[in-house]
Coordinates of C-alpha atoms and ligand atoms in Angstrom, one line a residue:
X1 CA 16.0 18.3 -90.3
X2 CA 16.4 14.6 -91.5
X3 CA 13.8 12.9 -89.3
X4 CA 11.8 13.4 -86.1
X5 CA 12.8 9.9 -85.1
X6 CA 15.8 7.9 -85.2
X7 CA 13.7 4.8 -86.1
X8 CA 14.4 4.7 -89.8
X9 CA 18.1 4.6 -89.0
X10 CA 18.0 2.0 -86.2
X11 CA 19.4 -1.3 -86.8
X12 CA 17.2 -3.4 -84.8
X13 CA 13.7 -1.9 -85.7
X14 CA 11.3 -4.3 -84.7
X15 CA 13.4 -7.1 -84.0
X16 CA 14.1 -8.8 -80.7
X17 CA 17.7 -8.4 -79.3
X18 CA 19.0 -11.6 -78.0
X19 CA 21.7 -12.1 -75.4
X20 CA 25.2 -13.1 -76.1
X21 CA 26.0 -16.5 -74.0
X22 CA 29.1 -18.5 -74.7
X23 CA 29.4 -17.4 -78.4
X24 CA 25.7 -18.0 -79.0
X25 CA 22.9 -15.3 -79.8
X26 CA 20.2 -16.7 -77.4
X27 CA 16.6 -15.1 -77.4
X28 CA 14.3 -15.3 -74.5
X29 CA 10.5 -16.0 -74.1
X30 CA 10.2 -13.2 -71.7
X31 CA 11.0 -9.8 -73.2
X32 CA 10.5 -6.2 -72.8
X33 CA 10.2 -3.3 -74.9
X34 CA 12.8 -0.8 -76.2
X35 CA 11.0 2.7 -76.0
X36 CA 12.2 5.5 -77.9
X37 CA 12.4 8.8 -75.6
X38 CA 11.8 11.1 -78.6
X39 CA 8.3 9.8 -79.4
X40 CA 7.3 6.7 -77.0
X41 CA 7.5 4.3 -79.8
X42 CA 8.5 1.0 -79.2
X43 CA 11.4 0.2 -81.6
X44 CA 12.4 -3.2 -80.6
X45 CA 11.9 -5.6 -77.8
X46 CA 14.8 -7.2 -75.8
X47 CA 15.3 -10.5 -74.3
X48 CA 15.4 -10.6 -70.8
X49 CA 17.8 -13.1 -68.9
X50 CA 16.5 -15.1 -66.2
X51 CA 18.8 -16.3 -63.5
X52 CA 19.5 -19.8 -65.4
X53 CA 20.4 -17.9 -68.7
X54 CA 23.1 -15.4 -66.4
X55 CA 24.2 -18.9 -64.9
X56 CA 24.9 -20.0 -68.1
X57 CA 26.8 -16.8 -69.1
X58 CA 29.0 -16.9 -66.1
X59 CA 29.6 -20.8 -66.7
X60 CA 30.8 -19.9 -70.1
X61 CA 32.8 -17.0 -69.0
X62 CA 34.4 -19.2 -66.5
X63 CA 35.3 -21.9 -69.0
X64 CA 36.5 -19.4 -71.6
X65 CA 39.2 -18.6 -68.9
X66 CA 40.6 -22.0 -69.4
X67 CA 40.5 -22.2 -73.1
X68 CA 42.6 -20.5 -76.0
X69 CA 42.0 -16.9 -74.4
X70 CA 43.7 -18.1 -71.2
X71 CA 46.8 -18.7 -73.2
X72 CA 47.0 -15.6 -75.4
X73 CA 49.7 -13.0 -74.5
X74 CA 49.1 -9.5 -73.5
X75 CA 50.2 -8.3 -77.0
X76 CA 47.7 -10.8 -78.6
X77 CA 45.1 -9.4 -76.5
X78 CA 45.9 -5.8 -77.2
X79 CA 45.9 -6.5 -81.1
X80 CA 42.3 -8.2 -80.6
X81 CA 41.3 -4.6 -78.7
X82 CA 42.7 -2.9 -81.6
X83 CA 40.7 -4.7 -84.1
X84 CA 37.6 -4.4 -81.8
X85 CA 38.3 -0.7 -82.0
X86 CA 38.6 -0.7 -85.8
X87 CA 35.5 -2.5 -86.3
X88 CA 33.6 0.0 -84.3
X89 CA 34.7 2.6 -86.6
X90 CA 33.7 0.5 -89.7
X91 CA 30.4 0.2 -88.2
X92 CA 30.4 3.6 -87.0
X93 CA 26.8 4.9 -88.5
X94 CA 25.3 1.9 -87.0
X95 CA 26.7 2.5 -83.5
X96 CA 25.6 6.3 -83.7
X97 CA 22.1 5.2 -84.9
X98 CA 21.9 2.6 -82.0
X99 CA 23.0 5.1 -79.4
X100 CA 20.4 7.7 -80.8
X101 CA 17.5 5.5 -81.0
X102 CA 17.8 4.3 -77.5
X103 CA 18.8 7.7 -75.8
X104 CA 17.2 10.3 -78.2
X105 CA 20.6 12.2 -77.9
X106 CA 21.6 14.5 -80.4
X107 CA 23.6 13.3 -83.6
X108 CA 26.2 15.7 -82.8
X109 CA 27.0 14.2 -79.3
X110 CA 26.4 10.5 -80.2
X111 CA 29.0 10.7 -83.1
X112 CA 31.3 13.4 -81.6
X113 CA 31.6 11.9 -77.9
X114 CA 29.8 8.5 -77.3
X115 CA 30.8 6.3 -80.1
X116 CA 34.3 7.7 -80.6
X117 CA 34.9 7.4 -76.9
X118 CA 34.0 3.9 -77.0
X119 CA 36.6 3.2 -79.7
X120 CA 39.3 5.1 -78.0
X121 CA 38.6 3.2 -74.7
X122 CA 39.7 -0.2 -76.7
X123 CA 42.6 1.4 -77.9
X124 CA 43.8 3.3 -75.1
X125 CA 43.9 0.3 -73.0
X126 CA 45.5 -1.7 -75.5
X127 CA 48.3 0.8 -75.3
X128 CA 48.2 1.1 -71.4
X129 CA 48.4 -2.5 -70.9
X130 CA 51.5 -2.9 -73.0
X131 CA 53.3 -0.1 -71.4
X132 CA 52.7 -1.4 -67.8
X133 CA 55.9 -2.2 -66.3
X134 CA 56.5 -4.9 -63.7
X135 CA 57.6 -4.3 -60.2
X136 CA 60.9 -5.7 -59.5
X137 CA 62.8 -5.1 -56.2
X138 CA 66.5 -6.6 -55.5
X139 CA 66.9 -7.4 -51.7
X140 CA 69.7 -8.7 -49.8
X141 CA 69.8 -11.9 -47.8
X142 CA 72.0 -13.0 -44.8
X143 CA 74.0 -15.2 -47.1
X144 CA 75.1 -12.5 -49.4
X145 CA 73.5 -13.9 -52.5
X146 CA 70.4 -11.9 -52.3
X147 CA 67.0 -12.5 -54.2
X148 CA 64.9 -10.8 -56.8
X149 CA 61.1 -10.1 -56.4
X150 CA 59.3 -9.3 -59.4
X151 CA 55.5 -9.2 -59.8
X152 CA 53.3 -10.8 -62.5
X153 CA 49.6 -9.8 -63.2
X154 CA 47.1 -12.5 -63.5
X155 CA 43.4 -12.0 -64.6
X156 CA 41.0 -11.8 -61.6
X157 CA 38.5 -14.3 -63.5
X158 CA 34.7 -13.7 -64.4
X159 CA 33.9 -10.0 -64.5
X160 CA 30.6 -8.2 -64.4
X161 CA 30.3 -5.1 -65.9
X162 CA 26.9 -3.1 -65.5
X163 CA 26.5 -0.1 -67.1
X164 CA 23.9 2.7 -66.8
X165 CA 21.9 4.3 -69.6
X166 CA 22.9 7.9 -70.0
X167 CA 26.5 7.2 -71.5
X168 CA 25.9 3.5 -72.5
X169 CA 28.5 2.6 -74.9
X170 CA 31.2 5.0 -73.6
X171 CA 30.7 3.6 -70.1
X172 CA 30.4 0.1 -70.8
X173 CA 33.6 0.0 -73.0
X174 CA 35.5 1.8 -70.4
X175 CA 35.1 -0.9 -68.3
X176 CA 35.2 -4.1 -70.8
X177 CA 38.1 -2.8 -72.7
X178 CA 40.6 -3.0 -69.5
X179 CA 38.9 -6.0 -68.2
X180 CA 39.5 -8.0 -71.3
X181 CA 43.2 -6.7 -71.8
X182 CA 44.0 -8.1 -68.7
X183 CA 42.9 -11.5 -69.7
X184 CA 39.5 -11.7 -67.8
X185 CA 36.3 -12.4 -69.2
X186 CA 33.2 -10.5 -68.9
X187 CA 29.4 -11.0 -68.4
X188 CA 28.3 -7.5 -69.2
X189 CA 24.6 -6.0 -68.4
X190 CA 23.6 -2.7 -70.2
X191 CA 21.1 -0.5 -68.7
X192 CA 17.5 -2.1 -69.7
X193 CA 16.9 1.4 -71.2
X194 CA 19.8 1.2 -73.7
X195 CA 20.6 -2.2 -74.9
X196 CA 21.4 -1.5 -78.5
X197 CA 25.0 -0.4 -78.9
X198 CA 25.9 -3.3 -76.3
X199 CA 24.1 -5.5 -78.9
X200 CA 26.4 -4.0 -81.7
X201 CA 29.4 -4.8 -79.7
X202 CA 28.4 -8.4 -79.2
X203 CA 28.2 -8.4 -82.6
X204 CA 31.6 -6.9 -83.3
X205 CA 33.3 -9.1 -80.7
X206 CA 32.1 -12.1 -82.7
X207 CA 33.2 -10.6 -85.8
X208 CA 36.5 -10.0 -84.5
X209 CA 37.3 -13.5 -83.3
X210 CA 36.9 -13.0 -79.6
X211 CA 36.6 -16.8 -78.4
X212 CA 33.4 -17.9 -77.1
X213 CA 32.7 -17.4 -73.7
X214 CA 35.2 -14.2 -73.4
X215 CA 32.3 -11.7 -73.9
X216 CA 28.9 -12.5 -72.7
X217 CA 26.0 -9.9 -73.1
X218 CA 22.9 -10.4 -70.7
X219 CA 20.1 -8.2 -70.9
X220 CA 17.5 -7.1 -68.3
X221 CA 16.5 -4.9 -65.2
X222 CA 18.2 -4.9 -61.7
X223 CA 16.4 -6.3 -58.8
X224 CA 14.7 -9.5 -59.3
X225 CA 16.2 -9.8 -63.0
X226 CA 19.7 -10.3 -64.7
X227 CA 21.3 -7.5 -62.8
X228 CA 21.1 -9.0 -59.6
X229 CA 21.4 -12.7 -60.7
X230 CA 24.8 -11.4 -62.0
X231 CA 26.0 -9.6 -59.2
X232 CA 25.2 -12.3 -56.4
X233 CA 26.5 -15.3 -58.5
X234 CA 29.3 -17.0 -56.5
X235 CA 31.5 -17.5 -59.5
X236 CA 31.8 -13.7 -60.4
X237 CA 35.0 -12.4 -58.9
X238 CA 34.7 -8.7 -59.4
X239 CA 32.2 -6.3 -60.2
X240 CA 32.5 -2.8 -62.3
X241 CA 29.4 -0.7 -61.9
X242 CA 28.5 2.7 -62.8
X243 CA 24.9 4.0 -62.0
X244 CA 23.3 5.3 -58.7
X245 CA 24.5 5.3 -55.1
X246 CA 21.5 3.6 -53.9
X247 CA 22.0 1.0 -56.6
X248 CA 26.1 0.8 -55.7
X249 CA 24.8 -0.1 -52.2
X250 CA 22.2 -2.8 -53.1
X251 CA 25.2 -4.3 -55.1
X252 CA 27.4 -4.4 -52.3
X253 CA 25.0 -6.4 -50.3
X254 CA 24.5 -8.9 -53.0
X255 CA 28.3 -9.2 -53.6
X256 CA 29.0 -9.5 -50.0
X257 CA 28.6 -13.3 -49.1
X258 CA 31.2 -14.2 -52.0
X259 CA 33.5 -11.2 -50.9
X260 CA 33.9 -9.7 -54.5
X261 CA 36.1 -6.9 -55.6
X262 CA 34.1 -4.0 -56.4
X263 CA 34.9 -0.9 -58.5
X264 CA 31.9 1.9 -58.2
X265 CA 31.5 4.9 -60.2
X266 CA 28.2 6.5 -58.5
X267 CA 26.4 9.5 -58.3
X268 CA 27.1 13.4 -58.0
X269 CA 25.9 16.6 -56.7
X270 CA 28.7 18.5 -58.4
X271 CA 29.5 22.3 -57.7
X272 CA 30.8 24.7 -60.0
X273 CA 32.6 27.9 -58.5
X274 CA 32.9 30.6 -60.6
X275 CA 35.1 33.6 -59.2
X276 CA 35.0 37.2 -60.2
X277 CA 38.4 36.9 -61.8
X278 CA 37.3 34.3 -64.3
X279 CA 37.2 34.9 -67.8
X280 CA 33.4 35.8 -67.8
X281 CA 32.4 34.2 -71.3
X282 CA 34.4 31.1 -71.0
X283 CA 32.8 30.6 -67.5
X284 CA 29.4 30.9 -68.9
X285 CA 30.0 28.8 -71.7
X286 CA 31.8 26.1 -69.8
X287 CA 28.9 26.2 -67.3
X288 CA 26.3 25.8 -69.8
X289 CA 28.1 22.9 -71.0
X290 CA 28.4 21.6 -67.5
X291 CA 24.8 21.8 -66.6
X292 CA 23.1 20.9 -69.9
X293 CA 25.2 18.5 -71.6
X294 CA 23.2 15.1 -72.6
X295 CA 20.2 17.0 -71.0
X296 CA 22.0 17.0 -67.4
X297 CA 22.6 13.5 -67.6
X298 CA 26.0 13.2 -67.1
X299 CA 27.1 11.9 -63.7
X300 CA 29.7 15.1 -63.7
X301 CA 27.1 17.7 -64.4
X302 CA 27.0 20.7 -62.2
X303 CA 23.8 20.9 -60.5
X304 CA 25.2 23.5 -58.0
X305 CA 26.8 26.6 -59.5
X306 CA 28.2 29.1 -56.8
X307 CA 29.3 32.6 -58.3
X308 CA 31.1 35.3 -56.6
X309 CA 28.7 38.2 -55.6
X310 CA 30.3 41.0 -57.7
X311 CA 29.3 39.2 -61.1
X312 CA 26.3 37.1 -59.7
X313 CA 23.5 38.9 -61.2
X314 CA 25.4 39.4 -64.7
X315 CA 26.2 35.6 -64.7
X316 CA 23.0 34.3 -63.8
X317 CA 21.3 36.7 -66.5
X318 CA 23.9 35.5 -69.1
X319 CA 23.3 31.8 -68.2
X320 CA 19.8 32.3 -68.3
X321 CA 19.5 33.9 -71.8
X322 CA 21.5 31.2 -73.1
X323 CA 19.4 28.5 -71.5
X324 CA 16.4 30.1 -72.7
X325 CA 17.8 29.7 -76.2
X326 CA 18.9 26.4 -76.3
X327 CA 17.2 24.3 -78.9
X328 CA 15.4 21.4 -77.4
X329 CA 14.5 18.7 -80.1
X330 CA 15.0 15.3 -81.7
X331 CA 18.5 13.5 -82.7
X332 CA 18.5 14.8 -86.2
X333 CA 17.4 18.4 -85.9
X334 CA 20.5 20.6 -85.0
X335 CA 19.0 20.8 -81.6
X336 CA 21.3 21.4 -78.4
X337 CA 19.6 19.3 -76.2
X338 CA 17.6 16.0 -76.6
X339 CA 15.2 14.2 -74.3
X340 CA 15.5 12.9 -70.9
X341 CA 15.9 8.9 -71.1
X342 CA 12.2 8.2 -70.4
X343 CA 8.8 9.7 -69.1
X344 CA 9.4 7.7 -65.6
X345 CA 12.5 9.8 -65.4
X346 CA 11.1 13.1 -66.6
X347 CA 8.5 12.5 -63.8
X348 CA 11.4 12.4 -61.4
X349 CA 12.9 15.3 -62.9
X350 CA 9.8 17.5 -63.1
X351 CA 9.0 16.5 -59.4
X352 CA 12.2 18.6 -58.8
X353 CA 11.5 21.4 -60.6
X354 CA 7.9 21.3 -58.5
X355 CA 9.9 21.2 -55.4
X356 CA 12.4 23.7 -56.1
X357 CA 9.3 26.1 -56.1
X358 CA 7.7 24.6 -53.0
X359 CA 11.1 25.1 -51.1
X360 CA 10.9 28.7 -52.0
X361 CA 13.3 28.6 -55.1
X362 CA 12.7 31.2 -58.1
X363 CA 12.6 29.7 -61.3
X364 CA 14.7 31.9 -63.5
X365 CA 14.2 30.0 -66.8
X366 CA 12.5 26.8 -67.9
X367 CA 10.8 24.7 -65.3
X368 CA 8.5 23.1 -67.6
X369 CA 7.9 20.6 -70.7
X370 CA 8.2 22.2 -74.1
X371 CA 5.2 21.4 -76.7
X372 CA 6.2 20.9 -80.1
X373 CA 2.5 19.9 -81.5
X374 CA 3.8 16.8 -83.2
X375 CA 4.9 13.2 -82.1
X376 CA 7.7 14.6 -80.0
X377 CA 4.8 15.7 -77.3
X378 CA 4.7 11.5 -76.5
X379 CA 8.7 11.9 -75.7
X380 CA 10.4 12.6 -72.7
X381 CA 11.6 16.1 -73.4
X382 CA 11.9 18.9 -70.8
X383 CA 13.0 22.5 -70.6
X384 CA 16.4 23.6 -69.4
X385 CA 15.8 25.0 -65.9
X386 CA 17.8 27.3 -63.5
X387 CA 17.1 28.1 -60.1
X388 CA 17.9 30.5 -57.5
X389 CA 16.9 31.4 -54.0
X390 CA 17.2 28.1 -52.3
X391 CA 18.7 27.5 -49.0
X392 CA 21.6 25.1 -48.9
X393 CA 19.8 22.8 -47.0
X394 CA 16.9 22.3 -49.8
X395 CA 16.6 19.1 -51.3
X396 CA 16.8 20.3 -54.6
X397 CA 20.3 21.4 -53.7
X398 CA 21.3 18.3 -51.7
X399 CA 20.0 15.5 -53.8
X400 CA 21.0 14.4 -57.2
X401 CA 18.5 15.1 -60.1
X402 CA 20.3 13.9 -62.8
X403 CA 18.4 16.5 -65.4
X404 CA 19.1 19.8 -66.8
X405 CA 18.8 22.0 -64.0
X406 CA 21.2 23.7 -61.6
X407 CA 20.6 26.1 -58.5
X408 CA 22.9 29.2 -58.7
X409 CA 23.9 30.8 -55.5
X410 CA 26.2 33.7 -54.6
X411 CA 29.3 33.6 -52.6
X412 CA 31.4 36.3 -50.7
X413 CA 34.6 34.7 -50.0
X414 CA 36.9 31.9 -51.3
X415 CA 36.7 29.8 -47.8
X416 CA 32.6 30.0 -48.1
X417 CA 32.6 28.9 -51.7
X418 CA 34.7 25.9 -50.7
X419 CA 32.6 25.0 -47.6
X420 CA 29.6 25.3 -49.5
X421 CA 31.0 22.9 -52.5
X422 CA 32.2 20.4 -49.9
X423 CA 28.9 20.5 -48.0
X424 CA 27.5 17.4 -49.7
X425 CA 27.3 13.5 -49.5
X426 CA 28.5 13.3 -52.9
X427 CA 32.3 13.8 -54.1
X428 CA 32.5 13.2 -57.6
X429 CA 33.8 16.3 -59.3
X430 CA 34.0 20.1 -59.4
X431 CA 34.6 22.9 -61.7
X432 CA 36.7 26.0 -60.8
X433 CA 36.6 29.1 -63.0
X434 CA 39.3 31.7 -62.1
X435 CA 42.1 33.5 -63.5
X436 CA 44.1 33.4 -60.5
X437 CA 46.6 30.7 -60.6
X438 CA 47.4 30.2 -57.0
X439 CA 43.6 30.4 -56.4
X440 CA 43.2 27.8 -59.2
X441 CA 45.5 25.4 -57.4
X442 CA 44.4 26.2 -53.8
X443 CA 40.6 25.8 -54.5
X444 CA 41.0 22.7 -57.1
X445 CA 43.1 20.5 -54.0
X446 CA 40.6 21.8 -51.4
X447 CA 37.5 20.2 -53.3
X448 CA 36.7 16.8 -51.6
X449 CA 36.2 14.9 -54.9
X450 CA 37.9 12.5 -57.2
X451 CA 38.4 14.9 -60.3
X452 CA 38.5 18.8 -60.0
X453 CA 38.7 20.8 -63.5
X454 CA 40.1 24.4 -63.6
X455 CA 38.6 26.3 -66.5
X456 CA 37.2 23.6 -68.4
X457 CA 34.8 20.4 -67.7
X458 CA 34.8 16.9 -68.9
X459 CA 38.4 17.0 -70.4
X460 CA 39.6 13.8 -70.4
X461 CA 42.9 12.0 -70.4
X462 CA 42.0 8.4 -70.2
X463 CA 45.4 7.9 -68.3
X464 CA 44.1 9.9 -65.4
X465 CA 42.5 8.4 -62.1
X466 CA 38.7 8.8 -62.5
X467 CA 36.1 8.3 -59.7
X468 CA 34.7 9.9 -56.6
X469 CA 34.7 10.1 -53.0
X470 CA 32.2 9.7 -50.3
X471 CA 28.8 8.4 -52.0
X472 CA 30.3 9.1 -55.5
X473 CA 32.2 6.0 -55.6
X474 CA 34.6 3.3 -54.5
X475 CA 38.1 3.0 -56.1
X476 CA 39.2 4.6 -59.2
X477 CA 39.3 3.4 -62.8
X478 CA 41.3 5.1 -65.8
X479 CA 44.9 4.1 -66.9
X480 CA 46.7 2.0 -64.6
X481 CA 43.9 2.1 -62.0
X482 CA 41.7 0.2 -64.3
X483 CA 44.5 -2.0 -65.1
X484 CA 45.2 -2.8 -61.2
X485 CA 41.5 -3.5 -60.5
X486 CA 41.0 -6.0 -63.1
X487 CA 44.5 -7.7 -62.4
X488 CA 45.5 -10.0 -59.6
X489 CA 49.2 -9.2 -58.7
X490 CA 51.5 -11.9 -57.7
X491 CA 55.0 -11.6 -56.3
X492 CA 57.4 -14.2 -57.2
X493 CA 60.7 -14.0 -55.1
X494 CA 63.9 -15.7 -56.5
X495 CA 66.7 -16.7 -54.2
X496 CA 69.7 -16.0 -56.4
Ligands
NAD501 P1 20.8 2.6 -62.1 O1 21.8 2.6 -60.8 O2 19.4 2.8 -62.0 O3 21.2 1.5 -62.9 C1 22.4 1.3 -63.3 C2 22.5 -0.2 -63.9 O4 22.5 -1.1 -62.5 C3 21.6 -0.9 -64.8 O5 21.9 -1.5 -65.8 C4 20.6 -1.5 -64.0 O6 19.6 -2.2 -64.4 C5 21.6 -1.7 -62.8 N1 20.9 -2.2 -61.8 C6 20.2 -1.8 -60.9 N2 19.6 -2.3 -59.6 C7 20.5 -3.4 -59.7 C8 20.5 -4.2 -58.7 N3 20.1 -4.5 -57.7 N4 21.9 -5.5 -59.1 C9 22.2 -5.1 -60.2 N5 22.2 -4.4 -61.3 C10 21.4 -3.3 -60.9 O7 21.7 3.8 -62.6 P2 21.0 4.7 -64.1 O8 19.7 5.4 -63.8 O9 21.0 3.9 -65.2 O10 22.1 5.8 -64.4 C11 21.9 7.3 -63.7 C12 22.9 7.1 -62.4 O11 24.2 6.7 -62.6 C13 23.2 8.6 -61.9 O12 23.0 8.2 -60.4 C14 24.6 8.8 -62.2 O13 24.9 9.8 -61.4 C15 25.2 7.5 -62.1 N6 26.4 7.5 -63.2 C16 27.7 7.8 -62.4 C17 28.7 7.7 -63.2 C18 30.1 7.8 -62.7 O14 30.9 7.7 -63.5 N7 30.4 8.1 -61.3 C19 28.7 8.1 -64.7 C20 27.4 7.6 -65.1 C21 26.1 7.3 -64.6
6OD502 O1 35.0 9.8 -69.2 C1 34.9 8.8 -68.5 O2 35.8 7.8 -68.6 C2 33.7 8.4 -67.6 N1 33.6 7.3 -66.9 C3 32.7 9.3 -67.8 C4 31.5 9.1 -66.8 C5 30.6 9.9 -67.1 C6 29.4 9.8 -66.3 O3 28.1 10.1 -66.7

């Protein structure tokens, strides 16, 4: 065990994190605390951008579109993205520490998923942008000479990127990288809970020579703060947002008067379907991952697990046994699961633990808060929890909880499993566990979601479409889909 707290590794310990506006770091009088979810300690303060500072950031981003940035070729922008990826890797330890300090997530996860994916996002979009083909259509004309149509891609303009706290660096860079490679300028707002890896990214942008105003960073909250000021700003052309569905609805309202382009990755109430013919051990291990990764705080996590009746009892017992053995603890303790993001979020998740009992569910394992007898008792730790016996209409089965909890229910027939999985207002992803090839394709395709995994979960190829249907989002990101969102295509028709 290295330390109970990441504070000693944290690059901004005791500092006030500034915003980045037009190439200058700007502190503000108004600030808010950055609190460690490991022990409740204030580890830094964060400058809060007001509407005036957000406006300065947007104007700087607008001006930068017409500066040297606007004259760079795609190749030059792609090269800059690669430089950013290299620099993230050079400062890898600091990024990992920053992410851990804000979230309390395990060192293993931050160093194997969050930060490497941040660097990979920049490299992957550099590759993709260079490989994008232009559309070209030859056409006949009455005079027999014909014409040639070809498309060019222009930037959309100033893009607002708004990120949540669960995978802060992965999700921010997932949008910043394609926005920049397409020639846009960005005003990014990380979650108020997780400002630190974005702060390091701002430094990296400066170090790599990204021109002033191309990448701006504003800190703050949503309503009545930097977030709302940004999404309602008339000079922001597009908003790429990841977060709760209700927040998406509020942002749509703010964005409506200036008819902004929107890309939304929102909440989920994802199902895992486990058929009796599945590789039992792989299905248990995969479901453990899909329920408890990042303390259940991944939009893709399975909160509803449907298991075919012949293996139901054995599956629940295996899941419960493994969940009870999960080690909950601080980032450097070799734990399987860190804390939730905050005490406030823990109160919300605990309210669902209580509700599960009130709604007639049986808590198979967990259901409470672990006691450590040290400073971690002031953190936001919670027990991994499995519930059974709830009605499909129970709120715990219908509402996104975003914590380490799932409800397990049996099914008797494939059609019933499909019906139950799809009976939700969300539609982000599903995991199907079966060894029957035909069933795998049939059931995966029947899922009303944007992403279905067969015999795995959260296996990512960054070229693939990513997003959700229903309350889970608008549009798709990933690969060419992101490049399309962040570009304005224009057709040029040449009479020959
Ligand atoms: P959130 O919606 O509370 O906040 C996300 C961001 O939006 C934050 O930066 C916040 O400050 C900002 N914000 C809030 N209100 C705003 C407003 N009115 N105007 C502008 N900005 C505003 O989400 P969260 O709690 O940070 O993250 C958890 C949620 O995100 C869960 O619902 C989860 O499912 C979802 N999520 C979805 C995906 C996906 O890919 N579909 C990925 C990660 C998280
Ligand atoms: O892997 C990704 O690209 C992605 N957007 C993951 C989202 C995870 C949600 O918490």
